[in-house]
Structures are given as structure tokens and as C-alpha cells.
Coordinates of C-alpha atoms in Angstrom, one line a residue:
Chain A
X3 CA 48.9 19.3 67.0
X4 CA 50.4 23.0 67.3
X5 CA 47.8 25.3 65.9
X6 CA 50.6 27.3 64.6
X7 CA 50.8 24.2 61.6
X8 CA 47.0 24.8 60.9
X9 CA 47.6 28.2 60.6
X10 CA 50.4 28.3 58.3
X11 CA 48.1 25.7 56.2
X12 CA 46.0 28.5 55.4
X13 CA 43.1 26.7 57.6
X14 CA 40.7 29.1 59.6
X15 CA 41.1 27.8 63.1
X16 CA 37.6 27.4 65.0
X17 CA 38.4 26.9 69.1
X18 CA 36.0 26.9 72.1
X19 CA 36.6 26.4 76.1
X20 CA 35.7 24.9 78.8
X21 CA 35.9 26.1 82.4
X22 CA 36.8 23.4 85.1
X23 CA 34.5 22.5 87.4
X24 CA 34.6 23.5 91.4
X25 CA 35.6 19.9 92.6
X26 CA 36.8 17.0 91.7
X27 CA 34.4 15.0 89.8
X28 CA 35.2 16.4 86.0
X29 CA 33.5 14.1 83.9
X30 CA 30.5 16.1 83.2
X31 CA 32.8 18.8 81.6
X32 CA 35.3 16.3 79.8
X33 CA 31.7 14.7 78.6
X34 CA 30.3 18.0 77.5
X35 CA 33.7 18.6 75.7
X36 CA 33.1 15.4 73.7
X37 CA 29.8 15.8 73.1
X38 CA 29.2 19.2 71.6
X39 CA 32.8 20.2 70.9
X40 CA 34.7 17.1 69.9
X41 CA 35.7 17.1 66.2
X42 CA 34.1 20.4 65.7
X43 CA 36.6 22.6 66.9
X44 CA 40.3 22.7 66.4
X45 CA 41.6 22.7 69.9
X46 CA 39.3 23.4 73.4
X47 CA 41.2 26.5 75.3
X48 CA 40.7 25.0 79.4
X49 CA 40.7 28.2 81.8
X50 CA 43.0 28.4 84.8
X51 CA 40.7 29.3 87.9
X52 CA 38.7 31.7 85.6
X53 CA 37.5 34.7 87.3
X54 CA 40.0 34.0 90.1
X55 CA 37.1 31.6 91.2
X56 CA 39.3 28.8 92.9
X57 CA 38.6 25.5 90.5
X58 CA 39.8 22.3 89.9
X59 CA 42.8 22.5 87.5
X60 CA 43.4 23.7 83.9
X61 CA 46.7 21.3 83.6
X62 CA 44.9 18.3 84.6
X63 CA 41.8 19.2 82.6
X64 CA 43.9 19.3 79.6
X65 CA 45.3 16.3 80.2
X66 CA 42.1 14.4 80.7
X67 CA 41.3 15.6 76.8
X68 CA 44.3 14.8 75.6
X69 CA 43.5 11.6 76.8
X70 CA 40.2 11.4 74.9
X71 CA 41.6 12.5 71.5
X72 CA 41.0 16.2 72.0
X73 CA 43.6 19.1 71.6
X74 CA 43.7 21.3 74.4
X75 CA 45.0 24.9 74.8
X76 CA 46.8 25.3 78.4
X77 CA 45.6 28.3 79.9
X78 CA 48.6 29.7 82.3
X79 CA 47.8 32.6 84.2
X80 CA 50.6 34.3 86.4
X81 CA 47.5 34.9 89.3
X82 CA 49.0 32.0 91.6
X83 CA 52.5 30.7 90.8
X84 CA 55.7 32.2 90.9
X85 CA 58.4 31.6 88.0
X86 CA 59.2 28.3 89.5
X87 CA 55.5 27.0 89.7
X88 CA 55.0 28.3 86.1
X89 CA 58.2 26.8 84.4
X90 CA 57.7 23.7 86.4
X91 CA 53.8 23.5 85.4
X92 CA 54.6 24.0 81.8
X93 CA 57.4 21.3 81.4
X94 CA 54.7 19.2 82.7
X95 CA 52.5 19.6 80.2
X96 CA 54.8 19.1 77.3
X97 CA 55.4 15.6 79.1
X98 CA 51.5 14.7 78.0
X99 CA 51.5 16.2 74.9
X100 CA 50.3 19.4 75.6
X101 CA 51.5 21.9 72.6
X102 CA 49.4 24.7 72.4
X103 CA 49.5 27.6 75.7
X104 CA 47.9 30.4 76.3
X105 CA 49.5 33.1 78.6
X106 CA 47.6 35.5 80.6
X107 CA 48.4 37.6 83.3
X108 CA 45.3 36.7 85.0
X109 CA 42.4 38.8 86.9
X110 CA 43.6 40.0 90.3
X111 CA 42.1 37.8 93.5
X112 CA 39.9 40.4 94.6
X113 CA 37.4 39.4 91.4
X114 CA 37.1 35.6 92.8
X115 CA 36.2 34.1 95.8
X116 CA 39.6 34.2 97.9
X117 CA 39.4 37.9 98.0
X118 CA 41.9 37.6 100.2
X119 CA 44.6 35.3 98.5
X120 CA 47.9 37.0 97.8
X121 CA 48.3 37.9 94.4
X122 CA 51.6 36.3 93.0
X123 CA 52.3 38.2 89.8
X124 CA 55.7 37.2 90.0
X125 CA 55.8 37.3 86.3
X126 CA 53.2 39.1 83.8
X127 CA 52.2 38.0 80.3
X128 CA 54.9 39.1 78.8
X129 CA 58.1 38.0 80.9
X130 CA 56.0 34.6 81.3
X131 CA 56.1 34.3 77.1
X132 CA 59.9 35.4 77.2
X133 CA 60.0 32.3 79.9
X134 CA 58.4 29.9 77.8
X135 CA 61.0 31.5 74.9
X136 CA 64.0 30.5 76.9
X137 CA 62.9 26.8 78.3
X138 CA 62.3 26.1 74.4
X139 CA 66.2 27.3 73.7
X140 CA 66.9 24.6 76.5
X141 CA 67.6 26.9 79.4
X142 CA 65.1 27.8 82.3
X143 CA 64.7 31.3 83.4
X144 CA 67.8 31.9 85.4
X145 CA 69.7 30.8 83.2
X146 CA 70.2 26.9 83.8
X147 CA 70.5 24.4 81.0
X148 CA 67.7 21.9 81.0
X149 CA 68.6 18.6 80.9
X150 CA 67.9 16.7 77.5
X151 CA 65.5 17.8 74.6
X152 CA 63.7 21.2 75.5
X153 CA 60.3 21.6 74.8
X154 CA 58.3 22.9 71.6
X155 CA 55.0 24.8 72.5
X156 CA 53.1 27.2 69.8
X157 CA 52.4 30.3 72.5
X158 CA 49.1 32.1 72.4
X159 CA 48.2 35.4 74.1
X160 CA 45.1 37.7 74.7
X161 CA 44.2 41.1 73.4
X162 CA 41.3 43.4 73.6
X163 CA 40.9 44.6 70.1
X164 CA 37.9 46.8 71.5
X165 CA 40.0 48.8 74.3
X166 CA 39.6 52.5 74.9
X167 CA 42.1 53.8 74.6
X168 CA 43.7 51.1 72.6
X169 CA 47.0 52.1 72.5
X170 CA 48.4 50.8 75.3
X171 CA 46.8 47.2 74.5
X172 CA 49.1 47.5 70.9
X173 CA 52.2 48.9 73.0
X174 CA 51.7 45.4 75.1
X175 CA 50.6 43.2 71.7
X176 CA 53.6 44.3 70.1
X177 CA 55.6 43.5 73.4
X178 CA 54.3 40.2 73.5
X179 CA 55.1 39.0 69.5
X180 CA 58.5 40.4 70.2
X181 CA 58.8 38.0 73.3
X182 CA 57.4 35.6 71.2
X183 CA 53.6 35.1 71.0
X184 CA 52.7 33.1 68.1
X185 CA 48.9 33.9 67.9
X186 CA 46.4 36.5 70.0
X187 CA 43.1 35.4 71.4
X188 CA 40.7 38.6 71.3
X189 CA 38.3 40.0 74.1
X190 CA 34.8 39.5 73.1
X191 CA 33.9 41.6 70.5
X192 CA 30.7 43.4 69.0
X193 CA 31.8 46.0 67.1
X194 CA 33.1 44.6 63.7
X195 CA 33.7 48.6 62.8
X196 CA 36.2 48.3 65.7
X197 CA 37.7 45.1 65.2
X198 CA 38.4 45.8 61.0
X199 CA 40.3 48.6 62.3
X200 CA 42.2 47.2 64.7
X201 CA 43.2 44.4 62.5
X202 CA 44.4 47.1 59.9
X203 CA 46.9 48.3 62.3
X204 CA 47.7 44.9 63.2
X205 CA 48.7 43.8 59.7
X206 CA 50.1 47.1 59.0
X207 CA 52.7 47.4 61.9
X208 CA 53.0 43.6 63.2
X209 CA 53.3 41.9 60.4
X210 CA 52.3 38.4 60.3
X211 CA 50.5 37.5 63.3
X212 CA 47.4 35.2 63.6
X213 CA 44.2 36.7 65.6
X214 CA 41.3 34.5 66.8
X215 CA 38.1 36.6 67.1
X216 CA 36.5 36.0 70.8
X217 CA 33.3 35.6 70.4
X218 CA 30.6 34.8 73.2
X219 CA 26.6 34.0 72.5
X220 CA 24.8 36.6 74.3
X221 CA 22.2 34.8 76.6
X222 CA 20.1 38.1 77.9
X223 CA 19.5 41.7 77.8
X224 CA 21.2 42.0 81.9
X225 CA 24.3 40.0 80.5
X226 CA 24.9 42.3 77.9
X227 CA 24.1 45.5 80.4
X228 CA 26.4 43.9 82.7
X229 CA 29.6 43.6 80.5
X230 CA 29.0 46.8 79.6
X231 CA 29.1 48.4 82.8
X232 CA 31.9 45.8 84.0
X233 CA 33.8 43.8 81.6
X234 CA 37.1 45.7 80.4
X235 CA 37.4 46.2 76.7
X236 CA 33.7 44.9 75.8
X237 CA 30.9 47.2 74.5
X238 CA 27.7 45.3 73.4
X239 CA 25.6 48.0 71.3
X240 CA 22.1 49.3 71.4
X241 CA 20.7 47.9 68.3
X242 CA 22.3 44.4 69.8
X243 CA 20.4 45.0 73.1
X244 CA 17.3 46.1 71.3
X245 CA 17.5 42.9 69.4
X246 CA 17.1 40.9 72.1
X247 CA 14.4 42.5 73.9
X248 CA 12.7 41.8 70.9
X249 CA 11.5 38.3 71.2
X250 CA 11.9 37.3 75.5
X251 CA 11.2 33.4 74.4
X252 CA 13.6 33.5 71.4
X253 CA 16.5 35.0 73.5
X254 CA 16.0 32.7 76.1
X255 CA 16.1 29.7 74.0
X256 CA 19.5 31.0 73.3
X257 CA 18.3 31.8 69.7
X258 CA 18.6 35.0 69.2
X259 CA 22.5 34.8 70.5
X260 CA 23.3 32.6 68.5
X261 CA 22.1 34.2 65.6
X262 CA 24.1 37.5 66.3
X263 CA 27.0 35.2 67.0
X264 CA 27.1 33.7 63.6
X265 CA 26.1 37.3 61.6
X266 CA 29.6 38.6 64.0
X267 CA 31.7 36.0 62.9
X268 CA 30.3 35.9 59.3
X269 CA 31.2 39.5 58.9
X270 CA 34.4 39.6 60.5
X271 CA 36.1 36.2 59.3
X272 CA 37.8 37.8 55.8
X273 CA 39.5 40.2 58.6
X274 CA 41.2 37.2 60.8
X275 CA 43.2 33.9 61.0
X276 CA 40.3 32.3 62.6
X277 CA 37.5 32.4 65.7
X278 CA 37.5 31.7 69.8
X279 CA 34.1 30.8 71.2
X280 CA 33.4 31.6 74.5
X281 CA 30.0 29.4 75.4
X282 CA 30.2 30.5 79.0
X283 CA 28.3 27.2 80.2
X284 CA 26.6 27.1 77.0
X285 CA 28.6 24.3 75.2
X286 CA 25.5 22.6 73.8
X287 CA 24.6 25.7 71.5
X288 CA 28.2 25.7 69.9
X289 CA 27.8 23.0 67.4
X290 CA 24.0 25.2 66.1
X291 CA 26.3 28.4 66.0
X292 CA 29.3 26.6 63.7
X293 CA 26.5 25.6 61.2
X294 CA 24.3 28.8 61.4
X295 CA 28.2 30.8 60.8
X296 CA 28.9 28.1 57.9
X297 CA 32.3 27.2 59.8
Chain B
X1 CA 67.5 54.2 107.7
X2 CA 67.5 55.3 103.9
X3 CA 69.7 53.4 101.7
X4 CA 69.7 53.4 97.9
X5 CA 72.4 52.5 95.9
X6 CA 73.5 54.7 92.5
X7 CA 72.6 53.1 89.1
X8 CA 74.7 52.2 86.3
X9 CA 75.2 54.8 83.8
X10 CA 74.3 52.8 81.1
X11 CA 70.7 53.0 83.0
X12 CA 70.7 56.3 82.7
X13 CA 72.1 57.2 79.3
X14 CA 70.0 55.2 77.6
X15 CA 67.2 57.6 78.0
X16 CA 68.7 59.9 75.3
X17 CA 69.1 63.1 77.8
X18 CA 71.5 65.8 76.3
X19 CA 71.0 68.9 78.6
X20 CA 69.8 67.9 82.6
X21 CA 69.5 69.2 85.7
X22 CA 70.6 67.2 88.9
X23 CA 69.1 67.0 92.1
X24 CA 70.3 65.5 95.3
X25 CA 68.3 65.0 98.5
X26 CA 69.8 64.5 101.5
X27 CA 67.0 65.3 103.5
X28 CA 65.7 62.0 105.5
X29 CA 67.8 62.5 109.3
X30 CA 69.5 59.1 108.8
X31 CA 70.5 59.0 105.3
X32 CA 73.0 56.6 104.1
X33 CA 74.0 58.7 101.0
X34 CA 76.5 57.9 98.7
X35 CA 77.9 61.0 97.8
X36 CA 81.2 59.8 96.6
X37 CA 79.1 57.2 93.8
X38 CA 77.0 60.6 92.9
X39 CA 80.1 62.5 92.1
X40 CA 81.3 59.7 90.4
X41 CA 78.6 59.1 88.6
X42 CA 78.1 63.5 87.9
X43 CA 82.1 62.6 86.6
X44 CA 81.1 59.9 84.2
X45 CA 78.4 62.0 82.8
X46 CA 79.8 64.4 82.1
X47 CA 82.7 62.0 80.0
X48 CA 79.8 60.9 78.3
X49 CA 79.1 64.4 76.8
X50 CA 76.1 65.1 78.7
X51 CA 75.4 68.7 79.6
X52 CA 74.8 69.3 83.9
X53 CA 73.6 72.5 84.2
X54 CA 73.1 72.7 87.6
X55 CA 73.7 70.5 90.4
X56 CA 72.0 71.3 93.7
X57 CA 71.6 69.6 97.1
X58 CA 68.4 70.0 98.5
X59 CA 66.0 68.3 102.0
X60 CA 62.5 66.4 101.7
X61 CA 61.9 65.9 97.9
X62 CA 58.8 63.9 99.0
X63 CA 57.2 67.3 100.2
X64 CA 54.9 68.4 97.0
X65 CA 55.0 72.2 98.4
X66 CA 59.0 72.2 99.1
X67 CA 59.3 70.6 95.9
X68 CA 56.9 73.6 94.0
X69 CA 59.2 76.1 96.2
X70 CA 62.5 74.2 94.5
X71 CA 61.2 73.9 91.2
X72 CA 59.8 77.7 91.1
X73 CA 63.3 79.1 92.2
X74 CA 65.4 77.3 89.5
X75 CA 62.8 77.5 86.6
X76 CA 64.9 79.3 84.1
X77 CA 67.8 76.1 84.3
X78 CA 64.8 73.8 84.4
X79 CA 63.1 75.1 81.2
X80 CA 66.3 75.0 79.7
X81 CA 67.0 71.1 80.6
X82 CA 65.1 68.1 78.6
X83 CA 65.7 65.8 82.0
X84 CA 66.2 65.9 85.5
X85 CA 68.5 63.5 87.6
X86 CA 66.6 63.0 90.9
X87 CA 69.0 61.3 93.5
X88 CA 66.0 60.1 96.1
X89 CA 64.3 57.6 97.5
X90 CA 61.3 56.7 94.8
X91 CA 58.7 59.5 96.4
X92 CA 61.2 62.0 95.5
X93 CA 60.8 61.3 92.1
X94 CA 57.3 60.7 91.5
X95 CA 56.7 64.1 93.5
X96 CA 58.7 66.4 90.7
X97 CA 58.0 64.5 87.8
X98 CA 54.4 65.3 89.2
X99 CA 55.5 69.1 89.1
X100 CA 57.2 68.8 85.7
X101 CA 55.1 67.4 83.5
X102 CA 56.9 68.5 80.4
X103 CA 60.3 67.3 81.8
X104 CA 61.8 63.2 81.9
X105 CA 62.4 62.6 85.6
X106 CA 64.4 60.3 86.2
X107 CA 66.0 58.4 89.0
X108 CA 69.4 58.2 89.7
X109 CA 69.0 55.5 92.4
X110 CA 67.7 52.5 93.8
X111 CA 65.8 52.6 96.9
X112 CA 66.7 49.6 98.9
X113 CA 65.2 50.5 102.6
X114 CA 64.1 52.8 104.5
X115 CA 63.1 51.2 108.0
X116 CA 61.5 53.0 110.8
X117 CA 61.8 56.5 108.9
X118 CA 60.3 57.7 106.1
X119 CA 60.6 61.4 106.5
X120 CA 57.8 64.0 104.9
X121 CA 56.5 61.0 103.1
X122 CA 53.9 62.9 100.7
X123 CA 50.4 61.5 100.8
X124 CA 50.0 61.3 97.1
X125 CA 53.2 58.8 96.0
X126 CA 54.5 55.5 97.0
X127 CA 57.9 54.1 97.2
X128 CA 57.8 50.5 97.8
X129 CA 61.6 49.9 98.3
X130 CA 61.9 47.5 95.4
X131 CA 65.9 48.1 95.2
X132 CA 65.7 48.5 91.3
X133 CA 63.9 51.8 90.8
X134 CA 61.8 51.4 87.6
X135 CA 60.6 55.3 87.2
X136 CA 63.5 55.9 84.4
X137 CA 61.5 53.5 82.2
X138 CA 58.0 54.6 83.0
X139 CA 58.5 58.1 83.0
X140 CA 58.2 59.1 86.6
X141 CA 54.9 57.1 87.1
X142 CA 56.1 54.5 89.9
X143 CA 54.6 50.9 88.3
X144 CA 55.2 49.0 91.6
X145 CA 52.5 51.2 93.3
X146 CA 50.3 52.5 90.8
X147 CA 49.0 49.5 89.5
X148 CA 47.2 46.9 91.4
X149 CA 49.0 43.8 90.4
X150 CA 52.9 45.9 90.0
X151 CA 52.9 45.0 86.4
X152 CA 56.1 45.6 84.6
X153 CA 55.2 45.6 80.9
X154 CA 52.4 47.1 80.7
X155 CA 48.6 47.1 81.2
X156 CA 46.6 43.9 81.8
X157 CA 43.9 44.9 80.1
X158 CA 41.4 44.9 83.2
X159 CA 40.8 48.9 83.5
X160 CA 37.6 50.0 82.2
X161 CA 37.2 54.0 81.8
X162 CA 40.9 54.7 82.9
X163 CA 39.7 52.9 86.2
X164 CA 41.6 49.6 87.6
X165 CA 39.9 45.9 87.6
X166 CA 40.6 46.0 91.7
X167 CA 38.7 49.5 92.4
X168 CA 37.0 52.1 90.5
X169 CA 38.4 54.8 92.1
X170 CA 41.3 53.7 91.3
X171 CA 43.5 55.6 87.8
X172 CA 45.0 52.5 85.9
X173 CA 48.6 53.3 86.5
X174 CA 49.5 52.0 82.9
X175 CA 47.1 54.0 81.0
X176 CA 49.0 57.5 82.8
X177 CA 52.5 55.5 81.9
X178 CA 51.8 55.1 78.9
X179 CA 50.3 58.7 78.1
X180 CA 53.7 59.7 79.9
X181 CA 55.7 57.5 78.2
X182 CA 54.7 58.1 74.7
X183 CA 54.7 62.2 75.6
X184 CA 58.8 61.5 75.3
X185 CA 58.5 59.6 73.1
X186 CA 59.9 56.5 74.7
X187 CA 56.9 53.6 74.3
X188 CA 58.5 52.9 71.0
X189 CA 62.3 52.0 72.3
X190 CA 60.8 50.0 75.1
X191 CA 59.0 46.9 72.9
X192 CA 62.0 44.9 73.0
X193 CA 62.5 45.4 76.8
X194 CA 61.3 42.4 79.1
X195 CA 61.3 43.8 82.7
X196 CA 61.3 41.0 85.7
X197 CA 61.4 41.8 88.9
X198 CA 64.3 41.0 91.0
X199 CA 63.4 39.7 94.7
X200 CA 66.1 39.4 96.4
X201 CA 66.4 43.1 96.1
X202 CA 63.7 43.0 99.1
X203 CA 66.2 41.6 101.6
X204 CA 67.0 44.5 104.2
X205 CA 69.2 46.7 102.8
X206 CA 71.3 44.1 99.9
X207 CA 73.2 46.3 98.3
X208 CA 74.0 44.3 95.0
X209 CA 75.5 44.0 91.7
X210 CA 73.3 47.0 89.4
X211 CA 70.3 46.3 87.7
X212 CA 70.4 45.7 84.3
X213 CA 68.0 45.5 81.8
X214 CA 67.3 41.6 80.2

């Protein structure tokens, strides 16, 4: 199902992801998928090669839960095919009954482990969305009519509501709903003030766009010391970092993350159209954080 | 040798410029230069009811000191302008919109090669030779070689503290394009504009239909 339809239904959309393995065997993941995220979530986002870490593949993963009964978001990047590879890729997922996309323009290759892999960028975010635009008016990019029924996806993007300066992340969010980006996938976000605000000028000079709030549970004091020195458009504050050097055991155990997860979302949800959880290998604690968040 | 090829008028209208000042630069040794399309295109300009003030012919653009030198000697005409129409190779124009920060640079060409020579290259700018020179819509801020992955529609979203994803010392070219951009006031007209890059630009010296905008 197109999570455009539960939006318009008024429904506050809860997704999660899952990040391929590196090899073949992907059971474990498609396991964990059923497991903790199955029938809890509205749709699982897969990552393409996340990190420019070279993975086994977001297509086929999403295909794989399709398979089991899940709805999965295809994550495109534009990282490591040209406009060919991309159009071509997404066609093929529309043949399996993949609907929902989201379109990145990636991390560059020097962030992964092929440091040394060319870095395609053929297309960016938003000539990708305009691509996906024209294969659903039954044409490919150059201009060639596809043959039979073309394709209907719902298109998500990214943002980072938390950007300094944020300007030119609204000069590119406006760029993409005018290409055609249904709904927006945020950065991880800590700062509610931030987010309100950004969501004000949003509503005020967008219009009607839907926004998933990313949100990740914070596993230790060094992760949240290392996005803030290195992840763009993520600030984690002091009086979150103090919180969990309160308690070592309880921020181990996960607790404590979760617990400033659900508090996030619980004061941000009257602001969006729903939430994106990041578990970042912890899958197991998503179903705890849904309840303790009354989603 | 140094081949560009003039753009469209449309390309360059669309910018809003009333009152410019026109610069040619013939300075590489082995320029192919169209000066008959420049006229032409001075002709149509000036059809179009936009003011030349002054049109000069000057050598080595890409040199940040001869350009000062330039720019100093016609300041009055300059100050009175709201644009200047560079006719360069890419460096050129990076170099005096560099110089005038108040002023839209634009370029008047497409630099399609320039094999084996690239003159008094400055140290500072980049022209990649992508045959559809993109510094009219960025505001003299070269998008090709300021930022790491040659975005076309803006920033990825990967720079932390103005700096790029790929290096830290690196300035976020979109951040400055952006500044740039919204300093004339031209972010705004450019949300419906979907830039892709055209590759077959890259083959040696194709001199092609124009470049237009999808």
C-alpha cells in the first residue's frame, strides 16, 4: 500500500528500517523484520549500501518482505547508478509490488569502504524525483514512451529539519515537492524547539506536505558525542547527554534511549504527519519504544 | 586549444539584467573564439532592450591580479552596471565574480575544451570543461567543482559547519551558492528549475545544439 493513502486517511504513519546485511545470507534481517517490526510499523524503509558501506541489496531486500507480507520503502540513492541503472532499478520494483521510494542523493564513497569507487551522481535527489515524475506519465527520461501501463509509486525524500544554516535545506525541500516528492523523511532530531519551527515554515510556505520525524534511540554518551562532532544536521543536547551519564547500566540496557525516544516523539507528534525510527541494529527495542510513545 | 561555444540568449535574459558590462577574453594563445556569435549575440541584446555600457576585449581573465587591474580601471561603468557578461572559459568567470561581489557574473559561454593549454590558470578556481556552463544560475560559484559530488540542485545535506561530508577543509560550495544566490535574489525563480547534466557535452570539443533549461 502507498503511504500517501494512509496519509490522506488522517492515520499517523509509524516506519522503521532495516540495513542489509554484508553478504548474502539475509535471513537474519528479514527475520528480525518480522519479529520486532512486522505489524507494528506501517512500512520498513531498506537502506541502499548505507554509509557507502558496499552491502547486499536494498531492491532485493524489499522484495524479500514483500514476500512475507511486509511493505517496504525502496531506498534509491544516486551514489552508484547512472540514469539508466536508476530508471531501470525502479521499473523493477514496481514489477513486485514495490510502491513506496525513497530518493536520496546518497553519502559520497569516501564515507564507505570503497574509498575509492567512482562516485556516479549522474543524477541528484531532485532530477532523480523529476525521473520517477516522468516514467509515471509513461515516458522514461529522455524522452521515450514506455511501453504499456506506466508505473504508480508514492515518492519520499529526506530533509534535515535541524540544519545550520537551514535555508538552503528549504531552497532544496521546496525543489523537491515541486519535482514531486510526496512526503519528507527528517534527519534525526533532538531539538523539538527546532523542529516546531521548522514545521511552521513548512506548513506556512509548502503547503500540504507530509513529514516523518527521524528518530533514532541513543545507545551511549560516545554515540551521541560522535554525531555531534560528525553527523550533518544532528545536534544531541547537553541535558540529553547528561541524562545518560546518569545511570551507565540503564543506558546500556538501551533504557534510557528509549525513554528519551518516546518523550521526543510524544512532544513532537501534534507538529507532524507521522514518525521514522532509525534502530541502527537495535530492531529488538522498537516494539518497547512504540508502547512507551503510546503509538 | 580553447573552444566554447556562445549561449542562447534566452540563457542569458532570463537573469533579469537591465544595465551590463561585457567582457571578452581572448587571451589563451590558441583560442578558438567566436567573435562573429559574440557580436551577434552583443546585436541581439541590445534588440532585447538591454543596456551595454561598455564592451571591452581583454587577455587572461583567469589571472586574479590582471583581473583586480581590469576591474579597478573600469570601476565607474562597473558600479553603474547590475551584471557583467564574461565571454571565458569558466575560470574567467569565477575569478571576477570573486572580485565583484556585489555584481551578477555571468557567463556568456560554454567551455567545451581546452586541451594541452590552459593559460594563467588561477590557483583558486576550476573549470571543468562541462560544455554547458552553469555559473549564470549559481551566481558565479562554479557547482561542477565546488562541491564534492557536482551537484546541480542544491546541497546534499552532508556539510557540517559550512564544511563538505568528503573533507573538512573543504567550504560546502552550496552553502556560498546559495548565500550568492539569494544576495540577487535569484533562489526564489530557480525552485521550478531541474538541472541534469548533459554528458555528451564531454566529447572533445562537440559543439552542439544550446543548452536549455528542462
Amino acid at each position: 500500500m502507498k503511504l500517501s493513502e494512509l496519509f490522506k486517511k488522517g492515520k499517523f504513519v509509524i516506519t522503521s528500517e532495516i540495513g542489509p546485511p554484508k553478504g548474502w545470507q539475509v535471513d537474519k534481517c528479514i527475520h528480525e523484520a518480522e519479529t520486532y517490526l512486522k505489524g507494528k510499523v506501517d512500512a520498513i524503509n531498506v537502506t541502499d549500501n548505507q554509509s557507502s558501506v558496499m552491502r547486499f541489496g536494498s531492491l532485493a531486500t524489499c522484495i524479500l518482505l514483500k514476500q512475507k507480507n511486509m511493505e517496504p520503502i525502496f531506498q534509491v540513492t544516486c551514489r552508484d547508478r547512472n540514469r539508466i541503472a536508476l530508471q531501470s532499478d525502479i521499473l523493477s520494483a514496481y514489477a513486485f509490488g514495490i510502491e513506496n521510494l525513497l530518493l536520496l542523493t546518497g553519502d559520497h564513497p569516501v564515507l564507505g569502504d570503497h574509498k575509492d569507487a567512482k562516485p556516479v551522481f549522474d543524477l541528484d535527489s531532485v532530477s532523480l524525483i523529476y525521473a520517477v515524475k516522468k516514467l509515471e506519465s509513461g515516458e522514461d527520461l529522455a524522452g521515450n514512451k514506455l511501453e504499456g501501463e506506466p508505473p504508480k509509486f508514492c515518492i519520499g525524500a529526506v530533509v534535515s529539519p535541524c540544519a545550520e544554516p537551514l535555508d538552503p535545506q528549504l531552497f532544496k525541500m521546496e525543489k523537491k515537492i515541486k519535482a514531486g516528492a510526496e512526503f519528507f523523511q527528517t534527519q534525526l532530531v533532538f531539538e523539538p524547539e527546532k523542529f516546531v519551527k521548522f514545521m511552521d515554515i513548512v506548513k506556512k510556505n509548502f503547503g500540504k506536505v507530509y513529514v516523518l520525524l527521524g528518530i533514532t534511540i541513543l545507545k551511549s554518551v560516545g554515540m551521541a558525542k560522535y554525531m555531534n562532532e560528525n553527523v550533518a544536521g544532528v545536534f544531541v543536547p547537553d541535558y540529553l547527554i547528561e541524562e545518560l551519564k546518569k545511570d551507565k547500566e540503564k543506558t546500556k540496557s538501551g533504557q534510557t534511549g528509549i525513554e528519551i525516544a518516546a518523550k521526543l516523539i510524544k512532544e513532537m507528534k501534534p507538529y507532524c504527519d507521522g514518525v521514522h525510527i532509525m534502530p541502527l541494529g537495535w530492531d529488538d527495542k522498537v516494539p518497547h519504544l512504540l508502547e512507551l510513545a503510546e503509538l | 586549444m580553447l573552444i566554447t561555444q556562445i549561449k542562447s540568449i534566452k540563457e542569458i535574459i532570463k537573469f533579469g539584467i537591465k544595465k551590463i558590462f561585457v567582457i571578452k577574453c581572448i587571451g589563451c594563445k590558441e583560442v578558438y573564439f567566436p567573435e562573429k556569435d559574440v557580436d551577434n549575440l552583443i546585436n541581439e541584446l541590445t534588440n532585447s532592450n538591454i543596456e551595454i555600457i561598455q564592451t571591452i576585449s581583454t587577455e587572461y581573465l583567469c589571472n586574479a591580479d590582471f583581473s583586480k587591474i581590469i576591474s579597478e580601471k573600469y570601476k565607474s561603468q562597473i558600479e553603474y552596471v547590475d551584471s557583467i557578461l564574461i565571454f571565458s572559459c569558466g575560470v574567467g568567470v569565477q575569478v571576477v565574480s570573486s572580485i565583484l561581489e556585489d555584481k551578477l557574473v555571468l557567463p556568456g559561454c560554454d567551455t567545451l575544451n581546452i586541451p594541452g593549454y590552459q593559460g594563467l590558470t588561477s590557483q583558486n578556481f576550476n573549470c571543468d570543461l562541462c560544455g554547458e556552463c552553469y555559473l549564470n544560475y549559481t551566481a558565479g560559484i562554479c557547482p561542477i567543482t565546488s562541491c564534492s559530488k557536482s551537484l546541480l540542485n542544491g546541497p546534499c545535506g552532508g556539510a557540517k559547519n559550512g564544511k563538505c561530508e568528503v573533507n573538512k577543509e573543504m567550504d560546502c560550495g552550496w552553502e556560498k551558492i546559495y548565500k550568492r544566490l539569494s544576495k540577487f535574489n535569484l533562489a526564489k525563480k530557480q525552485i521550478d528549475v531541474v538541472k541534469i547534466r548533459n554528458f555528451l557535452k564531454l566529447q572533445e570539443g562537440v559543439i552542439g545544439e544550446k543548452n536549455e533549461t528542462v
